[in-house]
Amino acid sequence: MKKLLFTQKSDYPHWVGDGFPVRSLFSYNDLGKDISPFLLLDYAGPTEFPPTNHIRGVGEHPHRGFETVTIVYSGEVEHRDSSGGGGIIKPGDVQWMTAASGLVHEEKHGKEFSKTGGAFEMVQLWVNLPKKFKMSRPRYQGIKNENIPLVSLPNEAGTLRVIAGEYLGHKGPASTFSPINLWDIRMGAGHTTEFKVPAGHTTAVFVLSGQVTLADGKKIGEAEIGILSKEETNFTITANEDAKILFMGGEPIQEPIFGYGPFVMNSMQEIHQAFQDFQDGKMGSLGRIEGAE
C-alpha cells in the first residue's frame, strides 16, 4: 500500500490579474522533480465575485514547453490564444492547452458570469512535455463536462470523473503526450475506496474541500496536497467528511527541468531562446491570430 510522503499547502494567496485569487500549492521551483510530470498547481477560489461590466482576468502572456490544464468547478473562464484555440469553460468543463513551441493567450471571466457574478472556483495545472514534444505545434482541447465519463465508486462511496487516463476501464477524453491519470473525485463522509495506479508513477491527492485519511492513518486537509510513494500500486482514501478531491498521477519525465516565469525547458539556453522568440513575435499575438485571414 502506498504511503504518504509529505503534505503541502499555501497560506499566501496572491492575485493573477484581477480575476484569479490564487494559492500556489507547488511549482517547478520546489517540487518539479518530485511530482513530475506536473510542474505547478494553482488553486483559485472559492471566491464570490459581485456583478460587474468589467471583464476580470489576466491579459495576453506567453508560454512554451508545457501544457496548461484548467478545471472549472464554478464560474466561467473564457480563453483565446494565438494558435486559434479558445472558448468558454463552464462548471465541469476542462481546458487542455498545449503551448509546446510557444503561443500567447489570455484568460478572462466569461461575459455572462461577469454580469451576474457569483461563486468562482478553479484549478490550473501545468503539465510538462517530454523534450521531443516541447517544440511541437501548439494545440487546444476544450473538453465539455458531458464528454467526461462519470463513474460510480464501489459501495456507493461517491463518483469519479475521468478527465485523462483510465479508471476501471473508463477512459478520459484528454489526449496526453505521456501517461497521465487525472480524476475529479467526490466522496461521501465515512466512505473508503481503494484505488490502483501503475507502479513507479507519481501519485498526488489534492483535497479541495473536506478532509481525508489514507491507509497509514495520515490525513490531508482542505486546500492541501499529499504526495504519495511511487513504489506500490494501491492506496486507499477515507473521507472523514464530504470531500472534493483532484487525483494526479503520471509517469515521471526523467529529463532536466529549467524554468523561468512562463517558460519551462531542458536548459537555460532554451529559456533564453524562448524569451528572444517571444520578443521577436514568433509566438504570435492576439491581435493577429495565426492562420487567420
Short mmCIF file of C-alpha atoms in Angstrom, two decimals:
data_model
loop_
_atom_site.label_atom_id
_atom_site.label_comp_id
_atom_site.label_asym_id
_atom_site.label_seq_id
_atom_site.Cartn_x
_atom_site.Cartn_y
_atom_site.Cartn_z
CA MET A 1 0.00 0.00 0.00
CA LYS A 2 1.30 3.46 -0.89
CA LYS A 3 2.47 5.72 1.94
CA LEU A 4 2.02 9.46 2.36
CA LEU A 5 5.47 11.04 1.99
CA PHE A 6 4.52 14.63 2.82
CA THR A 7 1.80 17.25 2.50
CA GLN A 8 1.99 20.82 1.31
CA LYS A 9 -0.35 23.81 1.34
CA SER A 10 -0.17 27.54 0.75
CA ASP A 11 -1.26 30.17 3.24
CA TYR A 12 -0.18 33.04 0.99
CA PRO A 13 -2.80 33.78 -1.70
CA HIS A 14 -1.97 36.20 -4.49
CA TRP A 15 -3.83 37.67 -7.44
CA VAL A 16 -3.17 36.64 -11.03
CA GLY A 17 -4.50 39.60 -12.96
CA ASP A 18 -7.67 40.87 -11.30
CA GLY A 19 -9.75 37.72 -11.80
CA PHE A 20 -7.93 34.84 -10.12
CA PRO A 21 -7.22 34.84 -6.35
CA VAL A 22 -4.69 32.01 -6.36
CA ARG A 23 -2.97 29.77 -3.84
CA SER A 24 0.07 28.06 -5.41
CA LEU A 25 0.36 24.56 -3.94
CA PHE A 26 3.62 23.75 -5.74
CA SER A 27 5.72 24.86 -8.69
CA TYR A 28 8.61 23.60 -10.79
CA ASN A 29 10.96 25.55 -8.49
CA ASP A 30 10.17 23.43 -5.41
CA LEU A 31 8.63 20.09 -6.43
CA GLY A 32 9.38 19.86 -10.16
CA LYS A 33 11.35 16.63 -9.86
CA ASP A 34 9.27 15.11 -7.04
CA ILE A 35 5.93 15.46 -8.80
CA SER A 36 6.87 15.08 -12.49
CA PRO A 37 5.20 15.29 -15.00
CA PHE A 38 3.32 18.03 -13.11
CA LEU A 39 5.00 21.42 -12.82
CA LEU A 40 2.58 23.68 -10.96
CA LEU A 41 -0.82 23.71 -9.27
CA ASP A 42 -2.71 26.95 -8.72
CA TYR A 43 -5.98 26.85 -6.79
CA ALA A 44 -8.21 29.85 -7.47
CA GLY A 45 -11.04 30.45 -5.01
CA PRO A 46 -13.51 29.65 -3.78
CA THR A 47 -14.46 33.33 -4.06
CA GLU A 48 -17.68 35.30 -4.54
CA PHE A 49 -17.46 37.95 -7.25
CA PRO A 50 -20.04 40.76 -7.44
CA PRO A 51 -21.73 41.62 -10.77
CA THR A 52 -19.73 43.97 -12.99
CA ASN A 53 -19.48 45.28 -16.54
CA HIS A 54 -15.70 44.92 -16.30
CA ILE A 55 -14.34 41.58 -17.57
CA ARG A 56 -11.87 40.43 -14.93
CA GLY A 57 -8.94 38.15 -15.71
CA VAL A 58 -5.35 38.13 -16.93
CA GLY A 59 -4.23 39.63 -20.22
CA GLU A 60 -2.02 38.43 -23.05
CA HIS A 61 1.04 36.46 -21.90
CA PRO A 62 3.29 33.73 -23.38
CA HIS A 63 4.06 30.07 -22.63
CA ARG A 64 6.46 27.50 -24.07
CA GLY A 65 7.46 23.92 -23.24
CA PHE A 66 4.43 22.56 -21.38
CA GLU A 67 0.63 22.35 -21.17
CA THR A 68 -1.89 24.20 -19.03
CA VAL A 69 -4.91 22.30 -17.73
CA THR A 70 -7.77 24.38 -16.34
CA ILE A 71 -10.61 22.71 -14.42
CA VAL A 72 -13.60 24.93 -13.62
CA TYR A 73 -15.71 23.98 -10.60
CA SER A 74 -17.86 27.13 -10.51
CA GLY A 75 -17.93 30.33 -12.53
CA GLU A 76 -16.73 30.70 -16.11
CA VAL A 77 -13.38 31.20 -17.85
CA GLU A 78 -13.07 32.47 -21.41
CA HIS A 79 -9.82 31.68 -23.22
CA ARG A 80 -8.23 32.63 -26.52
CA ASP A 81 -4.72 32.07 -27.82
CA SER A 82 -2.51 32.95 -30.79
CA SER A 83 -2.78 29.44 -32.30
CA GLY A 84 -6.52 29.96 -32.82
CA GLY A 85 -7.65 27.96 -29.77
CA GLY A 86 -10.29 29.25 -27.43
CA GLY A 87 -13.72 29.00 -25.91
CA ILE A 88 -15.77 29.38 -22.74
CA ILE A 89 -15.10 26.87 -19.96
CA LYS A 90 -18.14 26.40 -17.72
CA PRO A 91 -18.56 24.41 -14.48
CA GLY A 92 -17.43 20.83 -15.06
CA ASP A 93 -15.54 21.71 -18.24
CA VAL A 94 -11.78 21.36 -18.73
CA GLN A 95 -9.37 23.26 -20.97
CA TRP A 96 -6.21 21.42 -22.02
CA MET A 97 -3.91 23.84 -23.81
CA THR A 98 -0.61 22.63 -25.27
CA ALA A 99 1.72 25.61 -25.50
CA ALA A 100 4.61 23.46 -26.82
CA SER A 101 6.74 25.61 -29.21
CA GLY A 102 5.05 28.76 -27.95
CA LEU A 103 1.96 30.90 -28.01
CA VAL A 104 0.37 33.80 -26.21
CA HIS A 105 -3.05 33.63 -24.59
CA GLU A 106 -5.41 35.41 -22.25
CA GLU A 107 -7.80 34.09 -19.62
CA LYS A 108 -10.83 36.11 -18.56
CA HIS A 109 -14.07 35.55 -16.69
CA GLY A 110 -16.93 34.70 -19.03
CA LYS A 111 -19.05 37.71 -20.05
CA GLU A 112 -22.28 36.27 -18.65
CA PHE A 113 -20.63 35.29 -15.37
CA SER A 114 -19.17 38.80 -15.07
CA LYS A 115 -22.62 40.33 -15.46
CA THR A 116 -24.30 38.09 -12.89
CA GLY A 117 -21.40 37.49 -10.50
CA GLY A 118 -21.34 34.51 -8.18
CA ALA A 119 -19.13 31.74 -6.86
CA PHE A 120 -15.80 31.12 -8.60
CA GLU A 121 -13.53 28.10 -8.11
CA MET A 122 -10.88 26.77 -10.48
CA VAL A 123 -7.71 24.67 -10.56
CA GLN A 124 -4.93 25.18 -13.08
CA LEU A 125 -2.19 22.60 -13.57
CA TRP A 126 0.96 22.93 -15.62
CA VAL A 127 1.96 19.60 -17.19
CA ASN A 128 5.48 19.09 -18.53
CA LEU A 129 6.18 17.89 -22.07
CA PRO A 130 8.92 15.38 -22.94
CA LYS A 131 11.84 17.04 -24.74
CA LYS A 132 10.87 15.57 -28.12
CA PHE A 133 7.48 17.34 -27.94
CA LYS A 134 8.48 20.69 -26.41
CA MET A 135 8.82 22.38 -29.81
CA SER A 136 5.81 20.71 -31.43
CA ARG A 137 2.88 22.72 -32.78
CA PRO A 138 0.52 24.20 -30.14
CA ARG A 139 -2.97 22.73 -29.81
CA TYR A 140 -6.14 23.26 -27.81
CA GLN A 141 -8.59 20.77 -26.29
CA GLY A 142 -11.85 22.18 -24.99
CA ILE A 143 -13.38 19.30 -23.04
CA LYS A 144 -17.05 19.62 -22.13
CA ASN A 145 -18.49 18.20 -18.91
CA GLU A 146 -20.87 15.91 -20.83
CA ASN A 147 -17.92 14.25 -22.59
CA ILE A 148 -16.10 13.34 -19.35
CA PRO A 149 -17.04 9.82 -18.12
CA LEU A 150 -18.74 9.86 -14.70
CA VAL A 151 -18.13 6.60 -12.83
CA SER A 152 -19.74 5.45 -9.57
CA LEU A 153 -17.23 4.41 -6.92
CA PRO A 154 -17.70 0.95 -5.34
CA ASN A 155 -20.13 0.63 -2.42
CA GLU A 156 -21.81 3.95 -3.22
CA ALA A 157 -18.78 5.81 -1.88
CA GLY A 158 -19.16 8.63 -4.41
CA THR A 159 -18.28 9.43 -8.02
CA LEU A 160 -15.19 9.86 -10.17
CA ARG A 161 -14.84 11.80 -13.43
CA VAL A 162 -12.07 10.52 -15.72
CA ILE A 163 -10.53 13.63 -17.29
CA ALA A 164 -7.39 11.85 -18.50
CA GLY A 165 -6.15 8.29 -18.31
CA GLU A 166 -8.34 5.42 -17.18
CA TYR A 167 -10.37 4.20 -14.22
CA LEU A 168 -12.00 0.74 -14.16
CA GLY A 169 -12.00 0.57 -17.95
CA HIS A 170 -13.40 4.08 -18.46
CA LYS A 171 -11.06 6.28 -20.50
CA GLY A 172 -10.85 10.05 -20.24
CA PRO A 173 -11.19 12.29 -23.31
CA ALA A 174 -7.95 14.26 -22.85
CA SER A 175 -5.14 13.39 -25.24
CA THR A 176 -1.76 13.48 -23.46
CA PHE A 177 1.89 13.28 -24.53
CA SER A 178 2.88 10.98 -21.64
CA PRO A 179 0.84 8.57 -19.47
CA ILE A 180 -1.33 10.61 -17.06
CA ASN A 181 -4.32 9.90 -14.82
CA LEU A 182 -6.35 12.95 -13.84
CA TRP A 183 -9.51 12.22 -11.82
CA ASP A 184 -12.12 14.53 -10.29
CA ILE A 185 -13.39 12.60 -7.23
CA ARG A 186 -16.32 13.27 -4.89
CA MET A 187 -16.62 11.06 -1.79
CA GLY A 188 -19.28 10.94 0.90
CA ALA A 189 -18.41 11.16 4.57
CA GLY A 190 -17.46 7.85 6.19
CA HIS A 191 -16.73 6.01 2.93
CA THR A 192 -13.45 4.32 1.97
CA THR A 193 -12.30 3.49 -1.57
CA GLU A 194 -9.21 1.63 -2.75
CA PHE A 195 -7.54 2.81 -5.96
CA LYS A 196 -4.88 1.21 -8.14
CA VAL A 197 -2.35 3.01 -10.35
CA PRO A 198 0.82 1.87 -12.18
CA ALA A 199 3.88 1.30 -10.01
CA GLY A 200 6.53 3.98 -10.46
CA HIS A 201 4.03 6.70 -11.32
CA THR A 202 3.78 9.95 -9.41
CA THR A 203 0.77 9.87 -7.08
CA ALA A 204 -0.72 13.05 -5.63
CA VAL A 205 -4.03 13.76 -3.88
CA PHE A 206 -5.27 17.36 -3.72
CA VAL A 207 -8.21 17.94 -1.35
CA LEU A 208 -10.23 21.00 -2.38
CA SER A 209 -12.76 20.62 0.42
CA GLY A 210 -13.28 18.24 3.32
CA GLN A 211 -10.67 16.02 4.95
CA VAL A 212 -9.44 12.53 4.05
CA THR A 213 -7.35 9.82 5.73
CA LEU A 214 -5.01 7.44 3.89
CA ALA A 215 -4.25 3.81 4.73
CA ASP A 216 -1.33 4.75 7.01
CA GLY A 217 -3.67 6.91 9.13
CA LYS A 218 -2.24 10.22 7.92
CA LYS A 219 -4.66 12.99 7.00
CA ILE A 220 -4.89 15.51 4.16
CA GLY A 221 -6.99 18.59 4.89
CA GLU A 222 -8.77 21.27 2.91
CA ALA A 223 -6.71 23.06 0.24
CA GLU A 224 -3.79 20.68 0.91
CA ILE A 225 -1.94 18.30 -1.38
CA GLY A 226 -0.46 14.95 -0.35
CA ILE A 227 2.41 13.30 -2.24
CA LEU A 228 2.42 9.50 -2.01
CA SER A 229 5.19 6.98 -2.60
CA LYS A 230 5.76 5.79 -6.19
CA GLU A 231 6.77 2.19 -5.49
CA GLU A 232 3.47 0.45 -4.72
CA THR A 233 0.29 0.30 -6.83
CA ASN A 234 -2.61 0.56 -4.36
CA PHE A 235 -3.79 3.27 -1.98
CA THR A 236 -6.98 3.98 -0.07
CA ILE A 237 -8.84 7.19 0.66
CA THR A 238 -11.31 7.52 3.55
CA ALA A 239 -13.49 10.63 3.55
CA ASN A 240 -13.79 11.93 7.11
CA GLU A 241 -16.41 14.35 5.77
CA ASP A 242 -17.84 15.01 2.32
CA ALA A 243 -14.76 15.58 0.18
CA LYS A 244 -13.90 17.06 -3.21
CA ILE A 245 -10.60 15.64 -4.47
CA LEU A 246 -8.36 16.01 -7.51
CA PHE A 247 -6.13 13.00 -8.15
CA MET A 248 -2.99 13.48 -10.23
CA GLY A 249 -0.85 10.58 -11.37
CA GLY A 250 1.61 10.06 -14.18
CA GLU A 251 4.82 8.61 -15.50
CA PRO A 252 7.73 10.84 -14.43
CA ILE A 253 9.66 12.55 -17.22
CA GLN A 254 13.30 11.85 -16.42
CA GLU A 255 14.74 14.97 -18.05
CA PRO A 256 16.25 18.24 -16.76
CA ILE A 257 13.79 20.96 -15.74
CA PHE A 258 14.80 24.59 -16.34
CA GLY A 259 12.04 27.10 -15.83
CA TYR A 260 11.76 30.86 -15.69
CA GLY A 261 8.38 32.54 -15.44
CA PRO A 262 6.12 31.31 -18.26
CA PHE A 263 8.68 29.02 -19.93
CA VAL A 264 9.82 25.51 -18.90
CA MET A 265 12.52 23.84 -21.00
CA ASN A 266 15.51 21.49 -20.61
CA SER A 267 18.32 24.07 -20.44
CA MET A 268 18.89 27.74 -19.66
CA GLN A 269 19.97 28.28 -23.27
CA GLU A 270 16.49 27.20 -24.36
CA ILE A 271 14.94 29.58 -21.81
CA HIS A 272 16.96 32.49 -23.23
CA GLN A 273 15.86 31.48 -26.73
CA ALA A 274 12.20 31.40 -25.61
CA PHE A 275 12.43 34.99 -24.35
CA GLN A 276 14.11 36.06 -27.60
CA ASP A 277 11.49 34.32 -29.74
CA PHE A 278 8.69 35.93 -27.74
CA GLN A 279 10.24 39.38 -28.08
CA ASP A 280 10.66 38.79 -31.81
CA GLY A 281 6.95 37.98 -32.16
CA LYS A 282 7.48 34.32 -33.08
CA MET A 283 4.81 33.15 -30.63
CA GLY A 284 2.16 35.25 -32.32
CA SER A 285 -0.21 37.76 -30.80
CA LEU A 286 -3.91 38.01 -30.07
CA GLY A 287 -4.15 40.94 -32.44
CA ARG A 288 -3.33 38.62 -35.31
CA ILE A 289 -4.37 35.01 -34.72
CA GLU A 290 -2.10 32.59 -36.57
CA GLY A 291 -3.80 31.18 -39.65
CA ALA A 292 -6.50 33.88 -39.72
CA GLU A 293 -7.30 35.78 -42.91
#
